[in-house]
Short mmCIF file of C-alpha atoms and ligand atoms in Angstrom, two decimals:
data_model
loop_
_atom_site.label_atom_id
_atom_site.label_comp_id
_atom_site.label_asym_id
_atom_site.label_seq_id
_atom_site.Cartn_x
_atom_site.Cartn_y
_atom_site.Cartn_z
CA UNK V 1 -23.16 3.42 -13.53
CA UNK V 2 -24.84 0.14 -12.63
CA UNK V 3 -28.32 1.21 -12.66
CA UNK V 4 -29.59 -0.34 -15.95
CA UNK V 5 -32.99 -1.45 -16.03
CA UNK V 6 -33.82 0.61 -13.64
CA UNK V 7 -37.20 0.84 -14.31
CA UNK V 8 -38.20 -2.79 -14.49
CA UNK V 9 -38.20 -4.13 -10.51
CA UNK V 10 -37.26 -7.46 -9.82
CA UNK V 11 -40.07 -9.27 -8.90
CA UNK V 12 -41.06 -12.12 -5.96
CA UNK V 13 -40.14 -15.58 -7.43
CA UNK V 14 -36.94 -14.23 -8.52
CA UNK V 15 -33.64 -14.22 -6.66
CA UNK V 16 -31.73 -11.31 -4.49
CA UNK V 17 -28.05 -12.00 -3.51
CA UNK V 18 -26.41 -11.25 0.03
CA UNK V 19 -23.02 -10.67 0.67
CA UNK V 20 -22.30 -12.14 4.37
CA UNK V 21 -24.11 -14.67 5.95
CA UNK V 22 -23.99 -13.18 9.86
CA UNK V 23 -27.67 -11.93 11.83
CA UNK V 24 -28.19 -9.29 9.02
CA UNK V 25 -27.87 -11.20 5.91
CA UNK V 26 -30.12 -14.09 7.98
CA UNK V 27 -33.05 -11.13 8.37
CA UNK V 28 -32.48 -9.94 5.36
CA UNK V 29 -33.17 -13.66 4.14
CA UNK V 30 -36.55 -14.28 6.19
CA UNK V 31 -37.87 -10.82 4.71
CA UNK V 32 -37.47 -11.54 1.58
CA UNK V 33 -38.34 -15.12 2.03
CA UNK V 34 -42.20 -13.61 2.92
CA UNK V 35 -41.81 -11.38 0.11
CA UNK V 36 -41.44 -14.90 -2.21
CA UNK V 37 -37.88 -13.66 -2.99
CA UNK V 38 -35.27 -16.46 -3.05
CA UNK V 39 -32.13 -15.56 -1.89
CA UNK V 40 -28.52 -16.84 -2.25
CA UNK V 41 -25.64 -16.20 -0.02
CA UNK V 42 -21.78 -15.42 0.23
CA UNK V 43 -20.56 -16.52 3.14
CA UNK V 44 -17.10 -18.70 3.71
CA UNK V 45 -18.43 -19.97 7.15
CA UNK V 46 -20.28 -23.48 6.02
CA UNK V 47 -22.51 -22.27 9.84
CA UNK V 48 -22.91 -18.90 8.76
CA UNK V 49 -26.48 -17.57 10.19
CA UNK V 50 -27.64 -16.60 6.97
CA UNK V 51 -26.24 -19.32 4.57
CA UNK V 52 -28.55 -21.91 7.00
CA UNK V 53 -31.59 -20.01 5.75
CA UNK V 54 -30.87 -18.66 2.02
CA UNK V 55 -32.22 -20.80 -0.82
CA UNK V 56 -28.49 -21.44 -1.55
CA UNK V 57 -25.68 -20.70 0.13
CA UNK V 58 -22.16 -20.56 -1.83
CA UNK V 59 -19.56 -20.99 0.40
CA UNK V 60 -16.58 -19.28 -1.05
CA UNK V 61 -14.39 -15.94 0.24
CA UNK V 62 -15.71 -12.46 -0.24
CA UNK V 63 -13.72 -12.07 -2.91
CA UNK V 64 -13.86 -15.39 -4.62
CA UNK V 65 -14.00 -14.72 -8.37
CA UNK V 66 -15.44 -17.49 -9.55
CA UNK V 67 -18.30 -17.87 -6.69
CA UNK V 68 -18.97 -13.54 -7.54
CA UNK V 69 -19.85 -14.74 -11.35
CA UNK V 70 -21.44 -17.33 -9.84
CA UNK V 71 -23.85 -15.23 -7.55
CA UNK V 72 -24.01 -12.41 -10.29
CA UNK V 73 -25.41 -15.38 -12.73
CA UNK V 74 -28.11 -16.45 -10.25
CA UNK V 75 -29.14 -13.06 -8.95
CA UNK V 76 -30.06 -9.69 -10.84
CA UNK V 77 -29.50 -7.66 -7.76
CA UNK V 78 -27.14 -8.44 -4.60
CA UNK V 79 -26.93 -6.64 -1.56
CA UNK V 80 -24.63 -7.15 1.68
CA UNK V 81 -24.81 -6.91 5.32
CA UNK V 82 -21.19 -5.68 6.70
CA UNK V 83 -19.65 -2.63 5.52
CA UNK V 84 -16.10 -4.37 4.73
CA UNK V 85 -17.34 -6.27 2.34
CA UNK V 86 -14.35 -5.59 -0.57
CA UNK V 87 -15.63 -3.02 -2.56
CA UNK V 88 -13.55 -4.54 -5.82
CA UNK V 89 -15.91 -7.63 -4.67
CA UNK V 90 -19.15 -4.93 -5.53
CA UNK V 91 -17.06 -4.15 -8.79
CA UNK V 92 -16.92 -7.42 -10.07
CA UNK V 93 -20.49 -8.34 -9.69
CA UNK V 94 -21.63 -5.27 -11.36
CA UNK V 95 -19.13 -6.32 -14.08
CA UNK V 96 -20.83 -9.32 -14.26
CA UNK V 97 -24.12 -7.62 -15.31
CA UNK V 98 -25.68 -7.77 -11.40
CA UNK V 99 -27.07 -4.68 -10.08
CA UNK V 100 -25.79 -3.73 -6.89
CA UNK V 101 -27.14 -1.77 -3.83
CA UNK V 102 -25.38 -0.10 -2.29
CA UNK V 103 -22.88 0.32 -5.14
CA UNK V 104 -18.98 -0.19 -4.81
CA UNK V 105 -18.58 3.41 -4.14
CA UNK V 106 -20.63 4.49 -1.65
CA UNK V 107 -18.92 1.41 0.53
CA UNK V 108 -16.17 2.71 -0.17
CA UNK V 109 -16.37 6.10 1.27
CA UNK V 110 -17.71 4.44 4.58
CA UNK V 111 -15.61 1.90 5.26
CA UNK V 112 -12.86 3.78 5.34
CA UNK V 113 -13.17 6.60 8.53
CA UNK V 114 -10.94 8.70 6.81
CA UNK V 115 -13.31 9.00 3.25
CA UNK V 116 -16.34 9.07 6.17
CA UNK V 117 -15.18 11.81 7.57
CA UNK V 118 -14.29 14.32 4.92
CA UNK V 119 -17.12 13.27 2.79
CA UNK V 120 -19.44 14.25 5.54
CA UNK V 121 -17.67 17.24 6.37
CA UNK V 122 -17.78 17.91 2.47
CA UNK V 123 -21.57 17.60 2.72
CA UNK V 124 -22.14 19.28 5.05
CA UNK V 125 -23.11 17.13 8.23
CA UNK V 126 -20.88 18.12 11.49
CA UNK V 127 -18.21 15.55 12.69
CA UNK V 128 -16.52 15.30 15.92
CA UNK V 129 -12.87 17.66 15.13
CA UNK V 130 -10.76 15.06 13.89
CA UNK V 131 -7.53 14.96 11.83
CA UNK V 132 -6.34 11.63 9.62
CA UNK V 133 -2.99 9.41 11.04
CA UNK V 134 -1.24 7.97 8.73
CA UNK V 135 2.50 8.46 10.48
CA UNK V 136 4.05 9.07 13.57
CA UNK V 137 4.27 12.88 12.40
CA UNK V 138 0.47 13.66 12.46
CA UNK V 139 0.19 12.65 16.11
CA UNK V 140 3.13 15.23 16.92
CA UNK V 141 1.48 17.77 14.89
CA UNK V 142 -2.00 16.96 16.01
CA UNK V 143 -3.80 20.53 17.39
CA UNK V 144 -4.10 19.91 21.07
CA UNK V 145 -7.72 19.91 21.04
CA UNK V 146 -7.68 16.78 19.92
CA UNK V 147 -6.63 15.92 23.65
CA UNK V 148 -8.20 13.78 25.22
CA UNK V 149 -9.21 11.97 22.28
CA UNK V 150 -9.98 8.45 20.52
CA UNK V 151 -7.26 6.79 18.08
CA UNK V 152 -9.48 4.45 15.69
CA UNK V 153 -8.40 2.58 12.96
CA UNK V 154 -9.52 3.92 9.82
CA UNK V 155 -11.03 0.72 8.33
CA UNK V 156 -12.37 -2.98 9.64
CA UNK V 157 -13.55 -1.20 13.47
CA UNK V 158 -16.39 -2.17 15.18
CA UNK V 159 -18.10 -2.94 18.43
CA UNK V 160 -15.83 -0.70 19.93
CA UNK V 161 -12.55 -2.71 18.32
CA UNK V 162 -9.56 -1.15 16.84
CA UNK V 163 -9.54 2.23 19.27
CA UNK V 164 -7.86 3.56 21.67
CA UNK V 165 -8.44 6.65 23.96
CA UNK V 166 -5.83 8.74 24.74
CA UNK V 167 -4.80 11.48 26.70
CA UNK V 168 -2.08 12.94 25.44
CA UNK V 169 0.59 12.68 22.29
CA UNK V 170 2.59 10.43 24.35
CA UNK V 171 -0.36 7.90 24.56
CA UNK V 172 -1.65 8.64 21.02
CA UNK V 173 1.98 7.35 19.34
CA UNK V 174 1.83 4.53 21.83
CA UNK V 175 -2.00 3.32 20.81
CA UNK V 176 -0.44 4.27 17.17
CA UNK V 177 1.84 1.92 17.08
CA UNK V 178 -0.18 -0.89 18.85
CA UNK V 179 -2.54 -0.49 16.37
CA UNK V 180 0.07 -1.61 13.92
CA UNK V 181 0.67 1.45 12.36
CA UNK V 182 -2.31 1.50 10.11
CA UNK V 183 -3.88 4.44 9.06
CA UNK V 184 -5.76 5.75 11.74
CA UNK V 185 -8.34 8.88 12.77
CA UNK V 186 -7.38 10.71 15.39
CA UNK V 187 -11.04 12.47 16.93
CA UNK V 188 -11.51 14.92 20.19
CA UNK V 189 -13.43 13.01 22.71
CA UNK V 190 -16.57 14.57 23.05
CA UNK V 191 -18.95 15.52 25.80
CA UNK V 192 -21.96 13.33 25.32
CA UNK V 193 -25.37 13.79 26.41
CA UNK V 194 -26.05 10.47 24.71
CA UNK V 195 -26.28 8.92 21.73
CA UNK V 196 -29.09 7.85 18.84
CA UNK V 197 -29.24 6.68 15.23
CA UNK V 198 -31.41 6.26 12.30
CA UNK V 199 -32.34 4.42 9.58
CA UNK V 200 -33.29 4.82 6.34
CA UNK V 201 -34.14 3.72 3.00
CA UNK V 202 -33.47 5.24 -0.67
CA UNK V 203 -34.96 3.69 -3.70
CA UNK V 204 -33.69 3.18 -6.91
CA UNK V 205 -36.20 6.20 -7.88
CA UNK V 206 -34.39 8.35 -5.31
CA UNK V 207 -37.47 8.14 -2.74
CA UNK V 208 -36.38 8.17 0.80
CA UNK V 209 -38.19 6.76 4.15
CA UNK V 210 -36.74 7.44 7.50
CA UNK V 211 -37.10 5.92 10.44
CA UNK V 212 -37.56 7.47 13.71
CA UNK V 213 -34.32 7.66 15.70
CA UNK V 214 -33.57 5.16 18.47
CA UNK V 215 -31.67 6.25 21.44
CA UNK V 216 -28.83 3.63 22.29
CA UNK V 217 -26.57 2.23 25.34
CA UNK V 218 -23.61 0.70 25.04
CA UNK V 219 -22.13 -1.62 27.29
CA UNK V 220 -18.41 -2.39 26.50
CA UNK V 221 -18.40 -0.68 23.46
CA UNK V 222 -20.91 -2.94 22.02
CA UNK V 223 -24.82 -1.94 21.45
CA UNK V 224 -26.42 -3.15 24.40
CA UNK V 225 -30.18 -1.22 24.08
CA UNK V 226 -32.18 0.64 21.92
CA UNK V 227 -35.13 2.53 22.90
CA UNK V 228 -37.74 4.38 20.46
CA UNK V 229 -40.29 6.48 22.46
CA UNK V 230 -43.23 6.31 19.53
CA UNK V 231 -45.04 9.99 21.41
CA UNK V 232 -41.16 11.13 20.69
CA UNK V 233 -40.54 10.29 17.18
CA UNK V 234 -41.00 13.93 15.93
CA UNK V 235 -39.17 15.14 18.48
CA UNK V 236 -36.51 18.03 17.22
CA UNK V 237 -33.61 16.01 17.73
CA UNK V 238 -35.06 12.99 15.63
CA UNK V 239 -36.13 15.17 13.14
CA UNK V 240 -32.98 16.72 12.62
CA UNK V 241 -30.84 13.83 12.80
CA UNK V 242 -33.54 12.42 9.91
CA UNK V 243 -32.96 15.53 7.74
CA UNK V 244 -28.90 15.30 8.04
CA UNK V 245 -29.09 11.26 7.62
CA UNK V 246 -31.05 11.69 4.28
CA UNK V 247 -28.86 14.49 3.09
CA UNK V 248 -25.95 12.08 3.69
CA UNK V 249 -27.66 9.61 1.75
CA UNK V 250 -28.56 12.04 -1.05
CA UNK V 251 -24.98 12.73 -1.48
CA UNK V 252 -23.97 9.21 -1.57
CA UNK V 253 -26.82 8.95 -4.06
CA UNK V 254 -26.90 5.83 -1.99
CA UNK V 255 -29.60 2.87 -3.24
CA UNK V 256 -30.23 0.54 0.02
CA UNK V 257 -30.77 0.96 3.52
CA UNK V 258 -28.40 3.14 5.72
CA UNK V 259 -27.53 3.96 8.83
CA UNK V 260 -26.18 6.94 10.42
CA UNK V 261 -24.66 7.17 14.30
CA UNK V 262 -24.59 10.33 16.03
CA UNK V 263 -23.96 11.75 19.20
CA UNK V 264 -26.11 14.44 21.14
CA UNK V 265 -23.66 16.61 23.32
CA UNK V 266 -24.39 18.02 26.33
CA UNK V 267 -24.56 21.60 24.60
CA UNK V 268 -27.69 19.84 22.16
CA UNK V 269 -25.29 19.76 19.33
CA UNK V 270 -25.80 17.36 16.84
CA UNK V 271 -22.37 15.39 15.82
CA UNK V 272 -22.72 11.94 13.16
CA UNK V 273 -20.13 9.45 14.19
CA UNK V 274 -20.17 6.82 11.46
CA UNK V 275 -21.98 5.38 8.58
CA UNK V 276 -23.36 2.06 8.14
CA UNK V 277 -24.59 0.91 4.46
CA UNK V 278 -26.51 -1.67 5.60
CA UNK V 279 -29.54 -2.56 7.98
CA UNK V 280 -27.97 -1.70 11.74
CA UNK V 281 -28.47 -3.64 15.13
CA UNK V 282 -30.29 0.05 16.62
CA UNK V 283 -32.91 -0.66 13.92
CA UNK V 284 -33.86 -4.29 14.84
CA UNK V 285 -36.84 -2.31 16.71
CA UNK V 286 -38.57 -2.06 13.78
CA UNK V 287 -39.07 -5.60 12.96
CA UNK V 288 -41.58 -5.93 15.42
CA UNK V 289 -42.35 -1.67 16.40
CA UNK V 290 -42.87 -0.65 12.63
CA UNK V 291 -44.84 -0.75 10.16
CA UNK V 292 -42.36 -1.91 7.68
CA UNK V 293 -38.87 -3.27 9.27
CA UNK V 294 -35.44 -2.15 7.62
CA UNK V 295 -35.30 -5.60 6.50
CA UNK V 296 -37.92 -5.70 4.32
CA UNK V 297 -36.87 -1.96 2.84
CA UNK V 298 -33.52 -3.49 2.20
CA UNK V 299 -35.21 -5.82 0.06
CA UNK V 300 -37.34 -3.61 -1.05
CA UNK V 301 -35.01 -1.33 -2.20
CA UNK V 302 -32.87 -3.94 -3.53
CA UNK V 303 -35.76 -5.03 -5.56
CA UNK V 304 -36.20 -1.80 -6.95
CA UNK V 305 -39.52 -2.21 -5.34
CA UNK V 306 -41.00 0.92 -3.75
CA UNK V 307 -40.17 1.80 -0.12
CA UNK V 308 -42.62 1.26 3.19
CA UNK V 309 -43.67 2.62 5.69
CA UNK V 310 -41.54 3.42 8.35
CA UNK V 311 -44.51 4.40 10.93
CA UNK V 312 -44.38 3.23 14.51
CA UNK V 313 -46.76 0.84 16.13
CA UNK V 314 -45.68 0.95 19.54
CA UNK V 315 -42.91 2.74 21.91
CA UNK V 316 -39.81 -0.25 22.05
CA UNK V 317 -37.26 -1.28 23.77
CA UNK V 318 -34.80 -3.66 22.33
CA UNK V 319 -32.57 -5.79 24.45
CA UNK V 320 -29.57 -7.09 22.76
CA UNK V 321 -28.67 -10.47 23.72
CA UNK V 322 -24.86 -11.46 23.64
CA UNK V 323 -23.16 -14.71 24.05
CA UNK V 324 -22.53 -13.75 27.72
CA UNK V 325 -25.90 -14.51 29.06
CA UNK V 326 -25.15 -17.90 28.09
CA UNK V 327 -22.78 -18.54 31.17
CA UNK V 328 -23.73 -18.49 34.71
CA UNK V 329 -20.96 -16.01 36.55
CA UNK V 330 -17.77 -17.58 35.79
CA UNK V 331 -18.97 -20.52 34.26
CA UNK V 332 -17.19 -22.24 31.57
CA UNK V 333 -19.72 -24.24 30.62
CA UNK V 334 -22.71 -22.74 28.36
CA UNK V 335 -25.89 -23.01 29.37
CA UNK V 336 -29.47 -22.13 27.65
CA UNK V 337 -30.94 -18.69 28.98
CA UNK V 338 -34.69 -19.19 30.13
CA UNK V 339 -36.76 -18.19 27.03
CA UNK V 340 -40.13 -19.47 28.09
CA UNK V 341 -39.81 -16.59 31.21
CA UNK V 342 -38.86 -13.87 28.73
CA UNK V 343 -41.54 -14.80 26.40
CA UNK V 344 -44.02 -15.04 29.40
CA UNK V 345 -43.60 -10.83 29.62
CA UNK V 346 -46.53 -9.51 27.51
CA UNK V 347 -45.10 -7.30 24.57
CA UNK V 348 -41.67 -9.27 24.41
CA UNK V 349 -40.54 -10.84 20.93
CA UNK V 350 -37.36 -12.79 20.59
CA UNK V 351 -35.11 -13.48 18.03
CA UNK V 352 -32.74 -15.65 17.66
CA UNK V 353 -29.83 -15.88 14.92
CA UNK V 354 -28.93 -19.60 15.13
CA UNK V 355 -25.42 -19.68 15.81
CA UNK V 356 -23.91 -22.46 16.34
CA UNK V 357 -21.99 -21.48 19.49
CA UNK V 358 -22.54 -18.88 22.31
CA UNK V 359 -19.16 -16.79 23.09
CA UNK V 360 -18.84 -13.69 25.25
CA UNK V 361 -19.42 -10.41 23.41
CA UNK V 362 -21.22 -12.65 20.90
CA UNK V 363 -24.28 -11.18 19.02
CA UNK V 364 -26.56 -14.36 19.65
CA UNK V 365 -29.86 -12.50 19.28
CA UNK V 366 -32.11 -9.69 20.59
CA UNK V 367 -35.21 -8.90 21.97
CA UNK V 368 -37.67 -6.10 20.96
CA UNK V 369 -40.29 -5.49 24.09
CA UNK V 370 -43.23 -3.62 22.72
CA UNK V 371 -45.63 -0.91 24.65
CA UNK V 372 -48.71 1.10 24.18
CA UNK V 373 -45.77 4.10 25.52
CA UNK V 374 -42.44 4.20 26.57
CA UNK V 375 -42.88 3.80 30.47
CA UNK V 376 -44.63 0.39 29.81
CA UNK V 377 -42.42 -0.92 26.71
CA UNK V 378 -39.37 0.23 29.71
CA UNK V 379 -41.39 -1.78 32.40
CA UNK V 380 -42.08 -4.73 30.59
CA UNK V 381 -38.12 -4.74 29.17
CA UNK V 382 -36.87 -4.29 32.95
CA UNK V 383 -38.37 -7.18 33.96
CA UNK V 384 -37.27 -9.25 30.43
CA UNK V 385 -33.62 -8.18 31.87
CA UNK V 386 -34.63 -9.12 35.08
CA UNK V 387 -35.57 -13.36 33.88
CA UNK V 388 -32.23 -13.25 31.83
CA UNK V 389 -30.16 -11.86 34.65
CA UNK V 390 -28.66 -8.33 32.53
CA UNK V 391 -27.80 -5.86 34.32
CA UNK V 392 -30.42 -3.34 35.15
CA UNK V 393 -29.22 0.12 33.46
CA UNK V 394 -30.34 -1.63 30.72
P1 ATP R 1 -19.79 0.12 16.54
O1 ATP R 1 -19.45 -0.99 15.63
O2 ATP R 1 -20.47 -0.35 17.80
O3 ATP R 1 -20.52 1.23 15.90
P2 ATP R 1 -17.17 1.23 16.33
O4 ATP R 1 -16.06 0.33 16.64
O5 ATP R 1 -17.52 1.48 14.92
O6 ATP R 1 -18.43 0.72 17.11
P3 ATP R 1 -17.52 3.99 17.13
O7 ATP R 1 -18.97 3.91 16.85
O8 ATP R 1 -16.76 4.98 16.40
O9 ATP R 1 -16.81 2.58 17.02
O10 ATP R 1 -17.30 4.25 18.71
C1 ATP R 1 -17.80 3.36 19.68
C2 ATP R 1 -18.33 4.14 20.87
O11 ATP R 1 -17.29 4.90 21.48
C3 ATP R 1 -19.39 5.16 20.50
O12 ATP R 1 -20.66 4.57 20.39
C4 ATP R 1 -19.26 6.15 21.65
O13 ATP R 1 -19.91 5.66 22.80
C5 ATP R 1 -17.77 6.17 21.93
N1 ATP R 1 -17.12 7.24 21.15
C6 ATP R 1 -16.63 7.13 19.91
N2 ATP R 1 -16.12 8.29 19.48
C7 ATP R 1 -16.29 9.18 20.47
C8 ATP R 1 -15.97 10.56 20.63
N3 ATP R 1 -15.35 11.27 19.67
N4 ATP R 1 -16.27 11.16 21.82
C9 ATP R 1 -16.88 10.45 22.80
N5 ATP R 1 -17.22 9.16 22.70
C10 ATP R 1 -16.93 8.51 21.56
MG1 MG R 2 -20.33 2.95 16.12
#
């Protein structure tokens, strides 16, 4: 495979490449910037969050050829921060001589539900019952316990886009064919008590860190909070969503940072709803509640560096900020939130990803409130949500 030189780490001074220039690739950037990596970015968007921060930003298409050679001749190692990132893009930089991590196949399985799915069945992790749509057909055939259930596209989903729930065949073939007609996963919906993630990091070595798992809100299908309860983290329900999260990366004999989504039912059970091979927005919490954040792993890792520690320092709750806040009711107009009250709140620490323009549904930044346990950290974030006006379930 790609792993020559595997022994040899790439060292600070040198340069790491990133694939995407949103919020991830931009932390991914300051990390490695303390680490006295330089970095260079791929990123079409000449206000790309990351590219303002990198070293050098080459602003070309994912799958440019010439700027892949290009980043492949600067960097030994290149990493990305969105999971549909072409995998043939992966390819070509490895055929260029660059390491990369996560290699071109273990994107591929995850960014494509359908590969998700039955390689995690495959090793073992429970899914939600599911069956692949890939014609009108499969939705007639479909075993009716798949009703009510969620249509989602197999590839290029997120934040809750590209699905559809349904309650029965009728609807299904409907949402099917609004969806374009694209292959599609068809899964039951489930009973959930509610839902948590984790994040991890595997080395080059095959050493793994985990972090504890953060239980997570979502507010119109987008991540809206994350919690980590420090007393918690060894909890049996964080351990065991650890164990199955590093067997999944085991069998992906994945190199990078990764995240795994489940869901805890209301009967305990334990179901994993998605990959991510990347750094995740329910693991921002550790740039400020952890010893080592997944940032700096992702380097790390990238680096062929060995992995940190993934310890807590505090319980956490992390506030998502989204380009709503930005506008007063029905506002058209933007207008800036009031940071100097939210930084006022002892234990709050904002971030900010520079973009250029606030939108509704917008990732524009996030907020990790810190406490010495989880009833302060949840104080302290109420009344962060308070100053910024979001709403209070948060
Ligand atoms: P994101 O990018 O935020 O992860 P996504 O578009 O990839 O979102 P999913 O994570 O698959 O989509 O689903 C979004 C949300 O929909 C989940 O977090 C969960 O709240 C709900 N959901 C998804 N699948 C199911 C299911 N089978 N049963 C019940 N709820 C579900
Ligand atoms: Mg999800």
């Amino acid at each position: 495979m790609n792993e020559r030189g595997t022994s040899s780490p790439i060292l600070p001074g040198d340069w790491l490449g990133m694939i995407g220039g949103g919020q991830l690739g931009r932390m991914f950037c300051h990390a490695a910037q303390s680490l006295g990596f330089k970095v260079a970015v791929l990123d079409p968007d000449p206000l790309s969050p990351a590219g303002a921060v990198a070293e050098r930003h080459i602003r070309a298409a994912y799958d440019d050829a010439e700027a892949l050679a290009e980043l492949a001749g600067i960097c030994k190692a290149v990493t990305t921060e969105f999971e549909n990132v072409p995998a043939a893009s992966l390819e070509a930089l490895a055929g260029h001589g660059a390491l990369t991590r996560p290699d071109a196949r273990a994107v591929a399985i995850v960014q494509d539900r359908i590969q998700e799915k039955a390689f995690l069945t495959r090793s073992g992790v429970p899914v939600a019952p599911y069956q692949p749509i890939e014609n009108p057909a499969a939705i007639v055939s479909a075993p009716d316990a798949l009703f009510p259930g969620i249509l989602k596209a197999a590839r290029l989903g997120y934040d809750g886009k590209g699905q559809v729930r349904v309650s029965s065949r009728e609807q299904a073939l409907q949402a099917f064919h609004d969806l374009g007609g694209r292959p599609c996963v068809l899964e039951a919906l489930l009973p959930l008590d509610h839902e948590i993630s984790v994040v991890l990091a595997r080395g080059v070595d095959g050493a793994t860190v985990v972090y504890p798992s953060a239980t997570n809100a979502h507010r119109d299908g987008i991540l809206a909070v994350s919690s980590v309860d420090a007393a918690a983290a060894t909890g049996d329900v964080s351990r065991a969503a650890g164990e199955a999260a590093l067997q999944i990366a085991e069998a992906l004999h994945y190199v990078g940072v990764l995240c795994v989504e489940f869901f805890v039912l209301t009967d305990g059970r334990l179901i994993a709803n998605e990959i991510a091979p990347r750094p995740h927005n329910s693991g921002h919490y550790t740039m400020n509640a952890s010893v080592v954040s997944q940032f700096e792993q992702q380097v790390r890792a990238t680096a062929g560096l060995p992995l940190g520690d993934t310890g807590s320092l505090a319980s956490v709750v992390m506030l998502n900020l989204l380009g709503d806040l930005w506008f007063e009711a029905d506002a058209a107009t933007a207008r800036e939130p009031d940071w100097a009250s939210v930084l006022a709140v002892p234990g709050a620490q904002l971030h900010l990803y520079g973009k250029a323009e606030a939108r509704r549904g917008r990732k524009m930044g996030h907020v990790n409130v810190l406490g010495a346990d989880m009833a302060q950290a949840q104080q302290r974030a109420r009344r962060v949500a308070a100053v910024l006006g979001l709403p209070l379930d948060a």
